[in-house]
Amino acid sequence: MNIISLGTYCNEFVGTVRVITDSGTEGWGQITPYNADITYIDAVASSILSVLLEPIVGKNTNNL
């Protein structure tokens, strides 16, 4: 099972990430505390996605 897609979704209350694998399995995770006072939530989510998560795209989920 390899990761094929990552996406971040944020609003004024919380930031989440969605992971999808090549077998169709998907999962969601929270990347910010709920109701955090993050003024630039989109920039934070974008940074998390590019720096921490994008390196795992294409990797086998059993070896992370």
PDB file as gemmi writes it, atoms N, CA and C in Angstrom:
CRYST1    1.000    1.000    1.000  90.00  90.00  90.00 P 1                      
ATOM      1  N   MET A   1       0.846  -1.162   0.000  1.00  0.00           N  
ATOM      2  CA  MET A   1       0.000   0.000   0.000  1.00  0.00           C  
ATOM      3  C   MET A   1       0.900   1.236   0.000  1.00  0.00           C  
ATOM      4  N   ASN A   2       0.891   1.995  -1.080  1.00  0.00           N  
ATOM      5  CA  ASN A   2       1.703   3.205  -1.185  1.00  0.00           C  
ATOM      6  C   ASN A   2       0.827   4.442  -1.115  1.00  0.00           C  
ATOM      7  N   ILE A   3       1.356   5.482  -0.513  1.00  0.00           N  
ATOM      8  CA  ILE A   3       0.641   6.759  -0.414  1.00  0.00           C  
ATOM      9  C   ILE A   3       0.681   7.438  -1.772  1.00  0.00           C  
ATOM     10  N   ILE A   4      -0.505   7.832  -2.275  1.00  0.00           N  
ATOM     11  CA  ILE A   4      -0.558   8.489  -3.581  1.00  0.00           C  
ATOM     12  C   ILE A   4      -1.024   9.936  -3.501  1.00  0.00           C  
ATOM     13  N   SER A   5      -1.645  10.319  -2.378  1.00  0.00           N  
ATOM     14  CA  SER A   5      -2.183  11.670  -2.307  1.00  0.00           C  
ATOM     15  C   SER A   5      -2.219  12.165  -0.870  1.00  0.00           C  
ATOM     16  N   LEU A   6      -1.885  13.439  -0.713  1.00  0.00           N  
ATOM     17  CA  LEU A   6      -1.998  14.133   0.568  1.00  0.00           C  
ATOM     18  C   LEU A   6      -2.677  15.462   0.337  1.00  0.00           C  
ATOM     19  N   GLY A   7      -3.499  15.873   1.270  1.00  0.00           N  
ATOM     20  CA  GLY A   7      -4.131  17.176   1.166  1.00  0.00           C  
ATOM     21  C   GLY A   7      -4.376  17.750   2.536  1.00  0.00           C  
ATOM     22  N   THR A   8      -4.271  19.058   2.661  1.00  0.00           N  
ATOM     23  CA  THR A   8      -4.576  19.716   3.932  1.00  0.00           C  
ATOM     24  C   THR A   8      -5.853  20.508   3.784  1.00  0.00           C  
ATOM     25  N   TYR A   9      -6.608  20.544   4.851  1.00  0.00           N  
ATOM     26  CA  TYR A   9      -7.881  21.253   4.885  1.00  0.00           C  
ATOM     27  C   TYR A   9      -7.938  22.006   6.199  1.00  0.00           C  
ATOM     28  N   CYS A  10      -8.161  23.306   6.114  1.00  0.00           N  
ATOM     29  CA  CYS A  10      -8.114  24.123   7.318  1.00  0.00           C  
ATOM     30  C   CYS A  10      -9.257  25.120   7.341  1.00  0.00           C  
ATOM     31  N   ASN A  11      -9.662  25.450   8.544  1.00  0.00           N  
ATOM     32  CA  ASN A  11     -10.573  26.567   8.763  1.00  0.00           C  
ATOM     33  C   ASN A  11     -10.097  27.305  10.003  1.00  0.00           C  
ATOM     34  N   GLU A  12     -10.906  28.180  10.521  1.00  0.00           N  
ATOM     35  CA  GLU A  12     -10.459  28.989  11.660  1.00  0.00           C  
ATOM     36  C   GLU A  12     -10.345  28.192  12.945  1.00  0.00           C  
ATOM     37  N   PHE A  13     -10.835  26.954  12.954  1.00  0.00           N  
ATOM     38  CA  PHE A  13     -10.827  26.160  14.173  1.00  0.00           C  
ATOM     39  C   PHE A  13      -9.780  25.055  14.207  1.00  0.00           C  
ATOM     40  N   VAL A  14      -9.504  24.434  13.048  1.00  0.00           N  
ATOM     41  CA  VAL A  14      -8.648  23.252  13.052  1.00  0.00           C  
ATOM     42  C   VAL A  14      -8.034  23.018  11.674  1.00  0.00           C  
ATOM     43  N   GLY A  15      -6.886  22.352  11.657  1.00  0.00           N  
ATOM     44  CA  GLY A  15      -6.251  21.938  10.411  1.00  0.00           C  
ATOM     45  C   GLY A  15      -6.165  20.423  10.378  1.00  0.00           C  
ATOM     46  N   THR A  16      -6.482  19.837   9.234  1.00  0.00           N  
ATOM     47  CA  THR A  16      -6.437  18.380   9.090  1.00  0.00           C  
ATOM     48  C   THR A  16      -5.672  18.004   7.822  1.00  0.00           C  
ATOM     49  N   VAL A  17      -5.253  16.769   7.764  1.00  0.00           N  
ATOM     50  CA  VAL A  17      -4.598  16.232   6.580  1.00  0.00           C  
ATOM     51  C   VAL A  17      -5.336  14.966   6.174  1.00  0.00           C  
ATOM     52  N   ARG A  18      -5.461  14.751   4.866  1.00  0.00           N  
ATOM     53  CA  ARG A  18      -6.095  13.548   4.313  1.00  0.00           C  
ATOM     54  C   ARG A  18      -5.032  12.779   3.532  1.00  0.00           C  
ATOM     55  N   VAL A  19      -4.910  11.490   3.814  1.00  0.00           N  
ATOM     56  CA  VAL A  19      -3.943  10.612   3.154  1.00  0.00           C  
ATOM     57  C   VAL A  19      -4.718   9.546   2.397  1.00  0.00           C  
ATOM     58  N   ILE A  20      -4.355   9.328   1.118  1.00  0.00           N  
ATOM     59  CA  ILE A  20      -4.999   8.302   0.300  1.00  0.00           C  
ATOM     60  C   ILE A  20      -3.920   7.372  -0.244  1.00  0.00           C  
ATOM     61  N   THR A  21      -4.200   6.061  -0.205  1.00  0.00           N  
ATOM     62  CA  THR A  21      -3.246   5.076  -0.711  1.00  0.00           C  
ATOM     63  C   THR A  21      -3.710   4.514  -2.044  1.00  0.00           C  
ATOM     64  N   ASP A  22      -2.808   3.805  -2.716  1.00  0.00           N  
ATOM     65  CA  ASP A  22      -3.129   3.230  -4.011  1.00  0.00           C  
ATOM     66  C   ASP A  22      -4.162   2.102  -3.927  1.00  0.00           C  
ATOM     67  N   SER A  23      -4.434   1.600  -2.741  1.00  0.00           N  
ATOM     68  CA  SER A  23      -5.456   0.566  -2.586  1.00  0.00           C  
ATOM     69  C   SER A  23      -6.829   1.165  -2.285  1.00  0.00           C  
ATOM     70  N   GLY A  24      -6.895   2.501  -2.203  1.00  0.00           N  
ATOM     71  CA  GLY A  24      -8.163   3.172  -1.937  1.00  0.00           C  
ATOM     72  C   GLY A  24      -8.408   3.475  -0.467  1.00  0.00           C  
ATOM     73  N   THR A  25      -7.531   2.998   0.394  1.00  0.00           N  
ATOM     74  CA  THR A  25      -7.657   3.296   1.822  1.00  0.00           C  
ATOM     75  C   THR A  25      -7.333   4.764   2.042  1.00  0.00           C  
ATOM     76  N   GLU A  26      -8.094   5.404   2.900  1.00  0.00           N  
ATOM     77  CA  GLU A  26      -7.795   6.794   3.224  1.00  0.00           C  
ATOM     78  C   GLU A  26      -7.939   7.033   4.699  1.00  0.00           C  
ATOM     79  N   GLY A  27      -7.259   8.051   5.167  1.00  0.00           N  
ATOM     80  CA  GLY A  27      -7.317   8.410   6.572  1.00  0.00           C  
ATOM     81  C   GLY A  27      -7.176   9.906   6.749  1.00  0.00           C  
ATOM     82  N   TRP A  28      -7.661  10.375   7.874  1.00  0.00           N  
ATOM     83  CA  TRP A  28      -7.600  11.791   8.215  1.00  0.00           C  
ATOM     84  C   TRP A  28      -6.831  11.952   9.520  1.00  0.00           C  
ATOM     85  N   GLY A  29      -6.099  13.050   9.646  1.00  0.00           N  
ATOM     86  CA  GLY A  29      -5.387  13.347  10.881  1.00  0.00           C  
ATOM     87  C   GLY A  29      -5.427  14.826  11.176  1.00  0.00           C  
ATOM     88  N   GLN A  30      -5.375  15.147  12.423  1.00  0.00           N  
ATOM     89  CA  GLN A  30      -5.397  16.539  12.855  1.00  0.00           C  
ATOM     90  C   GLN A  30      -3.972  17.053  12.935  1.00  0.00           C  
ATOM     91  N   ILE A  31      -3.713  18.220  12.321  1.00  0.00           N  
ATOM     92  CA  ILE A  31      -2.350  18.762  12.296  1.00  0.00           C  
ATOM     93  C   ILE A  31      -2.194  20.031  13.130  1.00  0.00           C  
ATOM     94  N   THR A  32      -3.286  20.529  13.685  1.00  0.00           N  
ATOM     95  CA  THR A  32      -3.222  21.683  14.586  1.00  0.00           C  
ATOM     96  C   THR A  32      -4.115  21.402  15.789  1.00  0.00           C  
ATOM     97  N   PRO A  33      -3.846  22.038  16.906  1.00  0.00           N  
ATOM     98  CA  PRO A  33      -4.764  21.901  18.036  1.00  0.00           C  
ATOM     99  C   PRO A  33      -6.119  22.507  17.680  1.00  0.00           C  
ATOM    100  N   TYR A  34      -7.193  21.972  18.235  1.00  0.00           N  
ATOM    101  CA  TYR A  34      -8.515  22.525  17.960  1.00  0.00           C  
ATOM    102  C   TYR A  34      -8.618  23.914  18.571  1.00  0.00           C  
ATOM    103  N   ASN A  35      -9.218  24.815  17.802  1.00  0.00           N  
ATOM    104  CA  ASN A  35      -9.456  26.196  18.228  1.00  0.00           C  
ATOM    105  C   ASN A  35      -8.149  26.923  18.549  1.00  0.00           C  
ATOM    106  N   ALA A  36      -7.085  26.566  17.839  1.00  0.00           N  
ATOM    107  CA  ALA A  36      -5.801  27.239  18.036  1.00  0.00           C  
ATOM    108  C   ALA A  36      -5.876  28.644  17.456  1.00  0.00           C  
ATOM    109  N   ASP A  37      -5.191  29.542  18.068  1.00  0.00           N  
ATOM    110  CA  ASP A  37      -5.161  30.914  17.572  1.00  0.00           C  
ATOM    111  C   ASP A  37      -4.042  31.028  16.537  1.00  0.00           C  
ATOM    112  N   ILE A  38      -4.285  30.475  15.359  1.00  0.00           N  
ATOM    113  CA  ILE A  38      -3.297  30.516  14.281  1.00  0.00           C  
ATOM    114  C   ILE A  38      -3.793  31.495  13.224  1.00  0.00           C  
ATOM    115  N   THR A  39      -3.161  32.624  13.151  1.00  0.00           N  
ATOM    116  CA  THR A  39      -3.589  33.675  12.236  1.00  0.00           C  
ATOM    117  C   THR A  39      -3.386  33.271  10.778  1.00  0.00           C  
ATOM    118  N   TYR A  40      -2.317  32.594  10.502  1.00  0.00           N  
ATOM    119  CA  TYR A  40      -1.988  32.235   9.126  1.00  0.00           C  
ATOM    120  C   TYR A  40      -2.109  30.727   8.927  1.00  0.00           C  
ATOM    121  N   ILE A  41      -3.302  30.182   9.162  1.00  0.00           N  
ATOM    122  CA  ILE A  41      -3.517  28.737   9.134  1.00  0.00           C  
ATOM    123  C   ILE A  41      -3.164  28.125   7.782  1.00  0.00           C  
ATOM    124  N   ASP A  42      -3.472  28.786   6.684  1.00  0.00           N  
ATOM    125  CA  ASP A  42      -3.158  28.228   5.370  1.00  0.00           C  
ATOM    126  C   ASP A  42      -1.654  28.115   5.151  1.00  0.00           C  
ATOM    127  N   ALA A  43      -0.910  29.105   5.606  1.00  0.00           N  
ATOM    128  CA  ALA A  43       0.547  29.060   5.476  1.00  0.00           C  
ATOM    129  C   ALA A  43       1.131  27.954   6.342  1.00  0.00           C  
ATOM    130  N   VAL A  44       0.581  27.775   7.530  1.00  0.00           N  
ATOM    131  CA  VAL A  44       1.045  26.718   8.435  1.00  0.00           C  
ATOM    132  C   VAL A  44       0.778  25.356   7.806  1.00  0.00           C  
ATOM    133  N   ALA A  45      -0.433  25.151   7.296  1.00  0.00           N  
ATOM    134  CA  ALA A  45      -0.791  23.867   6.684  1.00  0.00           C  
ATOM    135  C   ALA A  45       0.064  23.591   5.453  1.00  0.00           C  
ATOM    136  N   SER A  46       0.303  24.604   4.663  1.00  0.00           N  
ATOM    137  CA  SER A  46       1.128  24.444   3.472  1.00  0.00           C  
ATOM    138  C   SER A  46       2.557  24.046   3.847  1.00  0.00           C  
ATOM    139  N   SER A  47       3.086  24.659   4.887  1.00  0.00           N  
ATOM    140  CA  SER A  47       4.434  24.329   5.346  1.00  0.00           C  
ATOM    141  C   SER A  47       4.504  22.898   5.857  1.00  0.00           C  
ATOM    142  N   ILE A  48       3.494  22.493   6.626  1.00  0.00           N  
ATOM    143  CA  ILE A  48       3.458  21.126   7.143  1.00  0.00           C  
ATOM    144  C   ILE A  48       3.401  20.142   5.990  1.00  0.00           C  
ATOM    145  N   LEU A  49       2.570  20.431   5.000  1.00  0.00           N  
ATOM    146  CA  LEU A  49       2.427  19.536   3.856  1.00  0.00           C  
ATOM    147  C   LEU A  49       3.734  19.408   3.089  1.00  0.00           C  
ATOM    148  N   SER A  50       4.364  20.529   2.774  1.00  0.00           N  
ATOM    149  CA  SER A  50       5.561  20.468   1.933  1.00  0.00           C  
ATOM    150  C   SER A  50       6.795  19.955   2.667  1.00  0.00           C  
ATOM    151  N   VAL A  51       6.949  20.302   3.913  1.00  0.00           N  
ATOM    152  CA  VAL A  51       8.173  19.931   4.640  1.00  0.00           C  
ATOM    153  C   VAL A  51       8.072  18.551   5.288  1.00  0.00           C  
ATOM    154  N   LEU A  52       6.957  18.260   5.904  1.00  0.00           N  
ATOM    155  CA  LEU A  52       6.851  17.027   6.676  1.00  0.00           C  
ATOM    156  C   LEU A  52       6.157  15.883   5.948  1.00  0.00           C  
ATOM    157  N   LEU A  53       5.183  16.187   5.110  1.00  0.00           N  
ATOM    158  CA  LEU A  53       4.362  15.126   4.548  1.00  0.00           C  
ATOM    159  C   LEU A  53       4.712  14.739   3.120  1.00  0.00           C  
ATOM    160  N   GLU A  54       5.050  15.679   2.270  1.00  0.00           N  
ATOM    161  CA  GLU A  54       5.329  15.332   0.877  1.00  0.00           C  
ATOM    162  C   GLU A  54       6.449  14.311   0.707  1.00  0.00           C  
ATOM    163  N   PRO A  55       7.455  14.289   1.581  1.00  0.00           N  
ATOM    164  CA  PRO A  55       8.488  13.252   1.420  1.00  0.00           C  
ATOM    165  C   PRO A  55       7.960  11.822   1.554  1.00  0.00           C  
ATOM    166  N   ILE A  56       6.763  11.616   2.097  1.00  0.00           N  
ATOM    167  CA  ILE A  56       6.248  10.255   2.241  1.00  0.00           C  
ATOM    168  C   ILE A  56       5.367   9.809   1.075  1.00  0.00           C  
ATOM    169  N   VAL A  57       5.064  10.717   0.133  1.00  0.00           N  
ATOM    170  CA  VAL A  57       4.270  10.317  -1.031  1.00  0.00           C  
ATOM    171  C   VAL A  57       5.079   9.292  -1.843  1.00  0.00           C  
ATOM    172  N   GLY A  58       4.423   8.210  -2.189  1.00  0.00           N  
ATOM    173  CA  GLY A  58       5.068   7.131  -2.917  1.00  0.00           C  
ATOM    174  C   GLY A  58       5.690   6.073  -2.022  1.00  0.00           C  
ATOM    175  N   LYS A  59       5.736   6.326  -0.727  1.00  0.00           N  
ATOM    176  CA  LYS A  59       6.324   5.374   0.213  1.00  0.00           C  
ATOM    177  C   LYS A  59       5.300   4.322   0.613  1.00  0.00           C  
ATOM    178  N   ASN A  60       5.789   3.141   0.966  1.00  0.00           N  
ATOM    179  CA  ASN A  60       4.949   2.069   1.439  1.00  0.00           C  
ATOM    180  C   ASN A  60       4.526   2.394   2.873  1.00  0.00           C  
ATOM    181  N   THR A  61       3.228   2.280   3.160  1.00  0.00           N  
ATOM    182  CA  THR A  61       2.724   2.638   4.488  1.00  0.00           C  
ATOM    183  C   THR A  61       3.219   1.693   5.570  1.00  0.00           C  
ATOM    184  N   ASN A  62       3.691   0.527   5.211  1.00  0.00           N  
ATOM    185  CA  ASN A  62       4.202  -0.417   6.204  1.00  0.00           C  
ATOM    186  C   ASN A  62       5.626  -0.091   6.651  1.00  0.00           C  
ATOM    187  N   ASN A  63       6.275   0.853   5.967  1.00  0.00           N  
ATOM    188  CA  ASN A  63       7.671   1.178   6.278  1.00  0.00           C  
ATOM    189  C   ASN A  63       7.873   2.623   6.715  1.00  0.00           C  
ATOM    190  N   LEU A  64       6.850   3.263   7.224  1.00  0.00           N  
ATOM    191  CA  LEU A  64       7.006   4.660   7.648  1.00  0.00           C  
ATOM    192  C   LEU A  64       7.484   4.751   9.073  1.00  0.00           C  
TER     193      LEU A  64                                                      
END                                                                             
